[in-house]
C-alpha atoms as an extended CHARMM CRD file, in Angstrom:
* protein
*
       178  EXT
         1         1  UNK       CA             68.8410000000      102.8640000000      125.7230000000  PROA      1               0.0000000000
         2         2  UNK       CA             71.9160000000      103.3400000000      127.9150000000  PROA      2               0.0000000000
         3         3  UNK       CA             71.7970000000      105.9040000000      130.7110000000  PROA      3               0.0000000000
         4         4  UNK       CA             75.5120000000      106.6060000000      130.8840000000  PROA      4               0.0000000000
         5         5  UNK       CA             77.6950000000      107.1960000000      127.8770000000  PROA      5               0.0000000000
         6         6  UNK       CA             81.3070000000      106.0120000000      127.8680000000  PROA      6               0.0000000000
         7         7  UNK       CA             81.9700000000      108.4760000000      125.0520000000  PROA      7               0.0000000000
         8         8  UNK       CA             80.1340000000      111.2500000000      126.8880000000  PROA      8               0.0000000000
         9         9  UNK       CA             82.2750000000      110.7250000000      129.9780000000  PROA      9               0.0000000000
        10        10  UNK       CA             85.3760000000      111.2620000000      127.8660000000  PROA      10              0.0000000000
        11        11  UNK       CA             84.0400000000      113.9780000000      125.5520000000  PROA      11              0.0000000000
        12        12  UNK       CA             81.9500000000      116.1720000000      127.8400000000  PROA      12              0.0000000000
        13        13  UNK       CA             84.9560000000      117.6730000000      129.6780000000  PROA      13              0.0000000000
        14        14  UNK       CA             86.5850000000      118.3380000000      126.2990000000  PROA      14              0.0000000000
        15        15  UNK       CA             83.4580000000      119.9850000000      124.9270000000  PROA      15              0.0000000000
        16        16  UNK       CA             83.3030000000      122.2520000000      127.9880000000  PROA      16              0.0000000000
        17        17  UNK       CA             86.9750000000      123.1470000000      127.6190000000  PROA      17              0.0000000000
        18        18  UNK       CA             86.6530000000      123.8940000000      123.8920000000  PROA      18              0.0000000000
        19        19  UNK       CA             83.6980000000      126.2000000000      124.5520000000  PROA      19              0.0000000000
        20        20  UNK       CA             85.8010000000      128.2790000000      126.9590000000  PROA      20              0.0000000000
        21        21  UNK       CA             89.1560000000      127.8120000000      125.1590000000  PROA      21              0.0000000000
        22        22  UNK       CA             88.4750000000      127.4550000000      121.4060000000  PROA      22              0.0000000000
        23        23  UNK       CA             92.1890000000      127.3960000000      120.5980000000  PROA      23              0.0000000000
        24        24  UNK       CA             92.6150000000      124.1720000000      122.5500000000  PROA      24              0.0000000000
        25        25  UNK       CA             90.4240000000      122.3920000000      119.9820000000  PROA      25              0.0000000000
        26        26  UNK       CA             92.9650000000      122.8750000000      117.1870000000  PROA      26              0.0000000000
        27        27  UNK       CA             94.9650000000      119.6910000000      116.6250000000  PROA      27              0.0000000000
        28        28  UNK       CA             97.4700000000      118.5520000000      114.0290000000  PROA      28              0.0000000000
        29        29  UNK       CA             97.5670000000      115.0140000000      112.7260000000  PROA      29              0.0000000000
        30        30  UNK       CA            100.5390000000      113.5970000000      110.8960000000  PROA      30              0.0000000000
        31        31  UNK       CA            101.8720000000      110.7720000000      108.8070000000  PROA      31              0.0000000000
        32        32  UNK       CA            105.3820000000      110.4040000000      107.4220000000  PROA      32              0.0000000000
        33        33  UNK       CA            106.5580000000      108.4410000000      104.4380000000  PROA      33              0.0000000000
        34        34  UNK       CA            110.0550000000      107.4780000000      105.5010000000  PROA      34              0.0000000000
        35        35  UNK       CA            112.6730000000      104.7450000000      105.3920000000  PROA      35              0.0000000000
        36        36  UNK       CA            111.8230000000      104.1460000000      101.7260000000  PROA      36              0.0000000000
        37        37  UNK       CA            114.7450000000      105.6560000000       99.8010000000  PROA      37              0.0000000000
        38        38  UNK       CA            116.5670000000      102.3190000000       99.8300000000  PROA      38              0.0000000000
        39        39  UNK       CA            113.5190000000      100.4440000000       98.4800000000  PROA      39              0.0000000000
        40        40  UNK       CA            112.4350000000       99.9480000000       94.8890000000  PROA      40              0.0000000000
        41        41  UNK       CA            110.2770000000      102.7550000000       93.4250000000  PROA      41              0.0000000000
        42        42  UNK       CA            107.0730000000      100.7270000000       93.8480000000  PROA      42              0.0000000000
        43        43  UNK       CA            107.3210000000      100.1950000000       97.6220000000  PROA      43              0.0000000000
        44        44  UNK       CA            107.5710000000      102.4680000000      100.6290000000  PROA      44              0.0000000000
        45        45  UNK       CA            106.7810000000      102.8250000000      104.2960000000  PROA      45              0.0000000000
        46        46  UNK       CA            104.4140000000      105.1730000000      106.0820000000  PROA      46              0.0000000000
        47        47  UNK       CA            104.3750000000      106.0000000000      109.7730000000  PROA      47              0.0000000000
        48        48  UNK       CA            100.9160000000      107.3040000000      110.6990000000  PROA      48              0.0000000000
        49        49  UNK       CA            100.4140000000      109.1520000000      113.9510000000  PROA      49              0.0000000000
        50        50  UNK       CA            101.9270000000      111.7750000000      116.1930000000  PROA      50              0.0000000000
        51        51  UNK       CA            102.1140000000      109.8700000000      119.4700000000  PROA      51              0.0000000000
        52        52  UNK       CA            103.9190000000      106.8770000000      120.8910000000  PROA      52              0.0000000000
        53        53  UNK       CA            102.9740000000      103.4560000000      119.6650000000  PROA      53              0.0000000000
        54        54  UNK       CA            103.5200000000      104.4100000000      116.0660000000  PROA      54              0.0000000000
        55        55  UNK       CA            103.5750000000      101.5390000000      113.6420000000  PROA      55              0.0000000000
        56        56  UNK       CA            105.1790000000      101.3380000000      110.2430000000  PROA      56              0.0000000000
        57        57  UNK       CA            102.8290000000      100.4750000000      107.3940000000  PROA      57              0.0000000000
        58        58  UNK       CA            104.2530000000       99.0580000000      104.1930000000  PROA      58              0.0000000000
        59        59  UNK       CA            102.7790000000      100.5720000000      101.0420000000  PROA      59              0.0000000000
        60        60  UNK       CA            103.0110000000       99.6410000000       97.4240000000  PROA      60              0.0000000000
        61        61  UNK       CA            102.0010000000      101.0830000000       94.0960000000  PROA      61              0.0000000000
        62        62  UNK       CA             98.8620000000       99.9420000000       92.3110000000  PROA      62              0.0000000000
        63        63  UNK       CA             99.2910000000       97.5270000000       89.4130000000  PROA      63              0.0000000000
        64        64  UNK       CA             97.5420000000      100.0970000000       87.1840000000  PROA      64              0.0000000000
        65        65  UNK       CA            100.6210000000      102.3550000000       87.4580000000  PROA      65              0.0000000000
        66        66  UNK       CA            103.1740000000       99.5530000000       87.1520000000  PROA      66              0.0000000000
        67        67  UNK       CA            103.3550000000       98.4670000000       90.7720000000  PROA      67              0.0000000000
        68        68  UNK       CA            102.8790000000       95.0120000000       92.1660000000  PROA      68              0.0000000000
        69        69  UNK       CA             99.8270000000       95.8880000000       94.3290000000  PROA      69              0.0000000000
        70        70  UNK       CA            101.1670000000       93.4780000000       96.9300000000  PROA      70              0.0000000000
        71        71  UNK       CA            100.6190000000       95.9350000000       99.7960000000  PROA      71              0.0000000000
        72        72  UNK       CA             98.0380000000       98.6440000000      100.4410000000  PROA      72              0.0000000000
        73        73  UNK       CA             98.4580000000      101.4970000000       97.9870000000  PROA      73              0.0000000000
        74        74  UNK       CA             97.8560000000      105.1860000000       98.7520000000  PROA      74              0.0000000000
        75        75  UNK       CA             94.3230000000      104.9820000000       97.3450000000  PROA      75              0.0000000000
        76        76  UNK       CA             93.6080000000      102.0630000000       99.6760000000  PROA      76              0.0000000000
        77        77  UNK       CA             94.8920000000      104.1680000000      102.5850000000  PROA      77              0.0000000000
        78        78  UNK       CA             92.6330000000      107.0790000000      101.5960000000  PROA      78              0.0000000000
        79        79  UNK       CA             89.6500000000      104.7100000000      101.4910000000  PROA      79              0.0000000000
        80        80  UNK       CA             90.7800000000      103.2440000000      104.8280000000  PROA      80              0.0000000000
        81        81  UNK       CA             90.9840000000      106.7120000000      106.3940000000  PROA      81              0.0000000000
        82        82  UNK       CA             87.4130000000      107.4440000000      105.3590000000  PROA      82              0.0000000000
        83        83  UNK       CA             86.1550000000      104.0220000000      106.5060000000  PROA      83              0.0000000000
        84        84  UNK       CA             87.9220000000      104.3350000000      109.8660000000  PROA      84              0.0000000000
        85        85  UNK       CA             86.6800000000      107.8650000000      110.4890000000  PROA      85              0.0000000000
        86        86  UNK       CA             83.0530000000      107.1700000000      109.5760000000  PROA      86              0.0000000000
        87        87  UNK       CA             83.0870000000      103.9250000000      111.5920000000  PROA      87              0.0000000000
        88        88  UNK       CA             84.4830000000      105.5260000000      114.7380000000  PROA      88              0.0000000000
        89        89  UNK       CA             82.2320000000      108.5840000000      114.3620000000  PROA      89              0.0000000000
        90        90  UNK       CA             79.1280000000      106.4060000000      114.0830000000  PROA      90              0.0000000000
        91        91  UNK       CA             80.1490000000      104.3160000000      117.0920000000  PROA      91              0.0000000000
        92        92  UNK       CA             80.8570000000      107.3640000000      119.2600000000  PROA      92              0.0000000000
        93        93  UNK       CA             77.5770000000      109.0440000000      118.3560000000  PROA      93              0.0000000000
        94        94  UNK       CA             75.6610000000      105.7850000000      118.8710000000  PROA      94              0.0000000000
        95        95  UNK       CA             77.1740000000      105.5230000000      122.3510000000  PROA      95              0.0000000000
        96        96  UNK       CA             76.1950000000      109.1100000000      123.1670000000  PROA      96              0.0000000000
        97        97  UNK       CA             72.6540000000      108.4760000000      121.8890000000  PROA      97              0.0000000000
        98        98  UNK       CA             72.3700000000      105.2690000000      123.9060000000  PROA      98              0.0000000000
        99        99  UNK       CA             72.0530000000      103.1060000000      120.7970000000  PROA      99              0.0000000000
       100       100  UNK       CA             73.4190000000       99.5830000000      121.1140000000  PROA      100             0.0000000000
       101       101  UNK       CA             74.8490000000       98.6690000000      117.7340000000  PROA      101             0.0000000000
       102       102  UNK       CA             74.8280000000       94.9920000000      116.8240000000  PROA      102             0.0000000000
       103       103  UNK       CA             76.4820000000       95.4100000000      113.4380000000  PROA      103             0.0000000000
       104       104  UNK       CA             78.5250000000       98.1180000000      111.7640000000  PROA      104             0.0000000000
       105       105  UNK       CA             80.6080000000       97.7680000000      108.6340000000  PROA      105             0.0000000000
       106       106  UNK       CA             81.7850000000      100.6850000000      106.5200000000  PROA      106             0.0000000000
       107       107  UNK       CA             82.9450000000       99.7690000000      103.0100000000  PROA      107             0.0000000000
       108       108  UNK       CA             84.6100000000      102.5260000000      100.9840000000  PROA      108             0.0000000000
       109       109  UNK       CA             85.5190000000      102.3490000000       97.3090000000  PROA      109             0.0000000000
       110       110  UNK       CA             87.0280000000      104.9840000000       95.0890000000  PROA      110             0.0000000000
       111       111  UNK       CA             87.3880000000      105.4060000000       91.3350000000  PROA      111             0.0000000000
       112       112  UNK       CA             90.3630000000      106.9290000000       89.5610000000  PROA      112             0.0000000000
       113       113  UNK       CA             91.4340000000      107.0580000000       85.9200000000  PROA      113             0.0000000000
       114       114  UNK       CA             95.2150000000      106.6000000000       86.0990000000  PROA      114             0.0000000000
       115       115  UNK       CA             95.8320000000      108.0350000000       82.6320000000  PROA      115             0.0000000000
       116       116  UNK       CA             96.1360000000      111.4480000000       84.2850000000  PROA      116             0.0000000000
       117       117  UNK       CA             98.7420000000      110.2610000000       86.7870000000  PROA      117             0.0000000000
       118       118  UNK       CA            100.7240000000      108.5070000000       84.0410000000  PROA      118             0.0000000000
       119       119  UNK       CA            100.5440000000      111.6230000000       81.8250000000  PROA      119             0.0000000000
       120       120  UNK       CA             98.9030000000      109.5750000000       79.0680000000  PROA      120             0.0000000000
       121       121  UNK       CA             96.0790000000      112.0180000000       78.5270000000  PROA      121             0.0000000000
       122       122  UNK       CA             96.4080000000      115.6430000000       79.6790000000  PROA      122             0.0000000000
       123       123  UNK       CA             92.6270000000      116.1130000000       79.7540000000  PROA      123             0.0000000000
       124       124  UNK       CA             92.1500000000      113.3600000000       82.3750000000  PROA      124             0.0000000000
       125       125  UNK       CA             92.2240000000      114.7670000000       85.9190000000  PROA      125             0.0000000000
       126       126  UNK       CA             94.6380000000      113.3130000000       88.4420000000  PROA      126             0.0000000000
       127       127  UNK       CA             92.7630000000      112.0780000000       91.4610000000  PROA      127             0.0000000000
       128       128  UNK       CA             89.6990000000      110.1950000000       92.5080000000  PROA      128             0.0000000000
       129       129  UNK       CA             86.6130000000      111.0600000000       90.5070000000  PROA      129             0.0000000000
       130       130  UNK       CA             84.1480000000      109.3880000000       92.8550000000  PROA      130             0.0000000000
       131       131  UNK       CA             84.0940000000      107.6570000000       96.2140000000  PROA      131             0.0000000000
       132       132  UNK       CA             81.3070000000      105.5870000000       97.7150000000  PROA      132             0.0000000000
       133       133  UNK       CA             80.5850000000      104.6110000000      101.3210000000  PROA      133             0.0000000000
       134       134  UNK       CA             78.2970000000      101.7050000000      102.0180000000  PROA      134             0.0000000000
       135       135  UNK       CA             77.3410000000      101.3240000000      105.6550000000  PROA      135             0.0000000000
       136       136  UNK       CA             75.8620000000       98.0960000000      106.9660000000  PROA      136             0.0000000000
       137       137  UNK       CA             74.1940000000       99.0690000000      110.2250000000  PROA      137             0.0000000000
       138       138  UNK       CA             72.0450000000       97.1790000000      112.7150000000  PROA      138             0.0000000000
       139       139  UNK       CA             70.9950000000       98.0050000000      116.2470000000  PROA      139             0.0000000000
       140       140  UNK       CA             69.3280000000       96.2360000000      119.1330000000  PROA      140             0.0000000000
       141       141  UNK       CA             65.7720000000       95.0610000000      118.5610000000  PROA      141             0.0000000000
       142       142  UNK       CA             63.2660000000       97.8170000000      119.0930000000  PROA      142             0.0000000000
       143       143  UNK       CA             65.5320000000      100.6540000000      117.9570000000  PROA      143             0.0000000000
       144       144  UNK       CA             63.2810000000      102.9230000000      115.8700000000  PROA      144             0.0000000000
       145       145  UNK       CA             64.2730000000      103.5720000000      112.2460000000  PROA      145             0.0000000000
       146       146  UNK       CA             64.1590000000      107.3420000000      112.7800000000  PROA      146             0.0000000000
       147       147  UNK       CA             66.7680000000      106.9950000000      115.5580000000  PROA      147             0.0000000000
       148       148  UNK       CA             69.1320000000      105.1630000000      113.1840000000  PROA      148             0.0000000000
       149       149  UNK       CA             68.4910000000      107.8480000000      110.5590000000  PROA      149             0.0000000000
       150       150  UNK       CA             69.3940000000      110.4870000000      113.1340000000  PROA      150             0.0000000000
       151       151  UNK       CA             72.5800000000      108.5880000000      113.9290000000  PROA      151             0.0000000000
       152       152  UNK       CA             73.4950000000      108.4300000000      110.2560000000  PROA      152             0.0000000000
       153       153  UNK       CA             72.7970000000      112.1340000000      109.6960000000  PROA      153             0.0000000000
       154       154  UNK       CA             74.8330000000      113.1370000000      112.7590000000  PROA      154             0.0000000000
       155       155  UNK       CA             77.7340000000      110.8790000000      111.7500000000  PROA      155             0.0000000000
       156       156  UNK       CA             77.8610000000      112.3540000000      108.2470000000  PROA      156             0.0000000000
       157       157  UNK       CA             77.8220000000      115.8420000000      109.7560000000  PROA      157             0.0000000000
       158       158  UNK       CA             80.6140000000      115.0650000000      112.2670000000  PROA      158             0.0000000000
       159       159  UNK       CA             82.9740000000      112.7920000000      110.2780000000  PROA      159             0.0000000000
       160       160  UNK       CA             86.1450000000      114.8040000000      109.7340000000  PROA      160             0.0000000000
       161       161  UNK       CA             87.5600000000      112.7920000000      106.8150000000  PROA      161             0.0000000000
       162       162  UNK       CA             84.1980000000      112.6030000000      105.0150000000  PROA      162             0.0000000000
       163       163  UNK       CA             83.7320000000      116.3550000000      105.2420000000  PROA      163             0.0000000000
       164       164  UNK       CA             87.3400000000      117.0490000000      104.2430000000  PROA      164             0.0000000000
       165       165  UNK       CA             86.8610000000      114.9980000000      101.0900000000  PROA      165             0.0000000000
       166       166  UNK       CA             83.4700000000      116.5190000000      100.3160000000  PROA      166             0.0000000000
       167       167  UNK       CA             84.5960000000      120.1050000000      100.8700000000  PROA      167             0.0000000000
       168       168  UNK       CA             88.2350000000      119.9680000000       99.7770000000  PROA      168             0.0000000000
       169       169  UNK       CA             91.2000000000      121.3110000000      101.6590000000  PROA      169             0.0000000000
       170       170  UNK       CA             94.1760000000      123.4950000000      100.8390000000  PROA      170             0.0000000000
       171       171  UNK       CA             97.4330000000      121.5300000000      100.6430000000  PROA      171             0.0000000000
       172       172  UNK       CA            100.7820000000      123.3030000000      100.7160000000  PROA      172             0.0000000000
       173       173  UNK       CA            103.8980000000      121.4400000000       99.5890000000  PROA      173             0.0000000000
       174       174  UNK       CA            107.4380000000      122.3510000000      100.5840000000  PROA      174             0.0000000000
       175       175  UNK       CA            110.4520000000      120.4680000000       99.2380000000  PROA      175             0.0000000000
       176       176  UNK       CA            113.8080000000      120.7030000000      100.9660000000  PROA      176             0.0000000000
       177       177  UNK       CA            116.2860000000      119.3210000000       98.4580000000  PROA      177             0.0000000000
       178       178  UNK       CA            119.8580000000      118.8110000000       99.6660000000  PROA      178             0.0000000000
């Protein structure tokens, strides 16, 4: 087990600050769908992030709703957000716990019945009905199973996207039509 944590060195000062200044812990993330008005209805562009180094991600509509599914669709991006968050959360906690991971893969799938989105059947809900995370995890030889279970439990408790999806969140929509 490691004696010094790279993650701890970065997080410990933040944890101390957030204990004394709780308001400093409130952050706002952002993504913008933009530059797409000139494109066909099945393609768009998303700019994730609030800081410099932003990249533009092309998105497309799923074939199940008439799109070409030639680029990641919004459902893929939702699955990617969950996979990325659980992956990074597990790696940060493993570092803090002194666990040397030798393998980590997070595979996320989600199920949706598109009849609701296409207004084919009013009794079919719009949205994912189930999501699954499969984590392939391995650590250095000699790492006890209970330590890996503790890592998994802590990661599920701390993963922001996982808990947002499990608990739901209020979403307000404002449209500024010109």
